[in-house]
Amino acid sequence: MSAVEALYIFDEHNNLILEHVYCARPPAAPVLLPLYLAHPAPRPSLMYLPSTNPPTLVHNMIQDRLLFLAPSSADTEPLLVLEFLHRVADAIEDFLGSPLLAAKIETSYDVVAQLLGEMCDAGLVATTEPNALRDVVDAPSFMKNLLGGVGLPSSSPSLSPTNTPFSLQRPALKPSLTPPGSSPSSAIPWRRANVRHTSNEMYVDVVETLNVTLTPSGRPLVALANGSIAFTSKVSGVPDLILRLDAPGGIANIVSLPVFHPCVRLARWRDRPGELSFIPPDGRFVLLGYEVDLLGDDYLLRPENLKPGHGSGSSQGAKLNLPATVEVKTSLGPTGADFEVRLALSSRFRSGGAAAAASSTSASSAAAASLSSISSAAGTGRPGGPGRSPSGFGAHAGSSAAPQLSDVVVRVPLPAAVRNVGDLRASRGEVTYAPGEAALEWRVGAKDAAALMQLGMGAVATLRGSVVGGSGGEEDDEDDEGGGVLGEGLGNRYEYDDDGDGAGSGYQSAAGLGSGAPPLSSKTNSGGDAELEARLERRKRANRLLMPASAALSFQVKGWLASGVRVESLNVDTKMSRGLGAGVTPYKGVKYLTGSREGVEVRC
């Protein structure tokens, strides 16, 4: 049977800040930490330590620079313990605030101890839902901390000093669990009881992350979109909701590997793919996670995709419908030391570009952050549908009718032998690079992107630069061959005579370049040209090793999804819902967002 024997939390300096033992006799934290640190990085999430008595499995994770360790000496399901660690971190973050800090855990140990006791009982994972934990654990507040700091009674349990007289001691500890019958608990594990909201609202945020790899010819090797639907419910009572999704070709043919929140009725999804029936938790949660193969399952199996010339050009880019693409050309210039990065933006995402270019950044952010309303329970009501603003305002920037492209960044990794990149020239945006860094970043701001997309099909920005190698580069190559720029290709050696009379009379060239010397013969010129070409070819080969091998593209598009998934409707089942109130219609909003954090990679 799976069991969590203990939980240890260390800060960024590897100092123990929390130790909670559930069962058995696990190794102590001072014994476990050196064995964990002795393993070379990167460390796996599950380690086997045979040197302990008995041999121990250590499950570990790092969040916000805090190290979580959970030892187990028995046969344990690793995924269950690792998921438990993530749930513990999320619960502490939900109660104490984000990000997780060692000082927060140390000052609110009473709350953390209650959480750990409720989430795991005698080594067996128990309650992990945030809403259920809030029914039995007192969340800290400013007023409680203030009253406890000045010595007044508060709802947080605290121990009295041993030397305090009995008559002056504080009241007994408040039990962490509510006595049965005094406060009704919810029969739904993921939802709190007696939920009340003055304004009933529901928001759907569909977020997709791209992972695309392209060959130098432009042919896609991998094109995946990992999506998640974040649902925010602020509705009184116990609402029963139905969310319908749709996509070109059908949800069943597009969405793969779906992962559902426990509140989703799986039988409804199996019978009607794309239809989610659920009773939501109170607050924000992840309703659904999925994956979409943008190329199709049989892309690499189709014969036409395996032809050498297929996939080059812009045909595949149009098929993937990427808002931005990158092309890298290397070994340019007379010595092959130059490279060029071409950034192309799709004209489809230029809606509202002139306004975005003229408006300030704050105004653009406010317009993009606004949520659009969708239709009411029966699919009627406010016109416009998903991604559109309320009636009378028209399509705003960042909606499905007017997608907005922003945060365009191109990162070009450089080989370790590159000492510097000179003569950096960008037609748009700003380039950030310091000598010796592993990569350069090219940022194209919202104003530059909007102005560039107004050009239509010619929305292309370029970045050029020249690489300079370190030891063994072109300077050393010139020194080894003998001579500088003046003697390049001729093999001349210059010397002087100390006995010369005039200021320059003693200087002469070993090749006869002094005053009155005869011109070089054709044999000398031909030999010098051959040597120059050989040196030039060697320099090109050396510079070829300094060229970038790839480029990663990051961007963000509001109001657009690469997979085509969209919210068709969000209905409230009034017959199954309880406590909502007669005639109450919750406000509904939806927002689409596609992001690529260095997810679009182009190979050179």
PDB file of C-alpha atoms in Angstrom, residues 1-4 22 119-126:
ATOM      1  CA  MET A   1       0.000   0.000   0.000  1.00  0.00           C
ATOM      2  CA  SER A   2       1.292   3.436  -0.898  1.00  0.00           C
ATOM      3  CA  ALA A   3       2.348   5.466   2.106  1.00  0.00           C
ATOM      4  CA  VAL A   4       3.948   8.863   2.634  1.00  0.00           C
ATOM      5  CA  TYR A  22       3.370  10.677   9.266  1.00  0.00           C
ATOM      6  CA  MET A 119      -4.039  16.162   3.416  1.00  0.00           C
ATOM      7  CA  CYS A 120      -2.407  12.968   4.676  1.00  0.00           C
ATOM      8  CA  ASP A 121      -3.498  10.742   7.576  1.00  0.00           C
ATOM      9  CA  ALA A 122      -1.065   8.113   8.895  1.00  0.00           C
ATOM     10  CA  GLY A 123       0.730   8.103   5.554  1.00  0.00           C
ATOM     11  CA  LEU A 124      -2.421   7.718   3.431  1.00  0.00           C
ATOM     12  CA  VAL A 125      -3.380  10.605   1.162  1.00  0.00           C
ATOM     13  CA  ALA A 126      -6.727  12.062   2.275  1.00  0.00           C
TER      14      ALA A 126
END
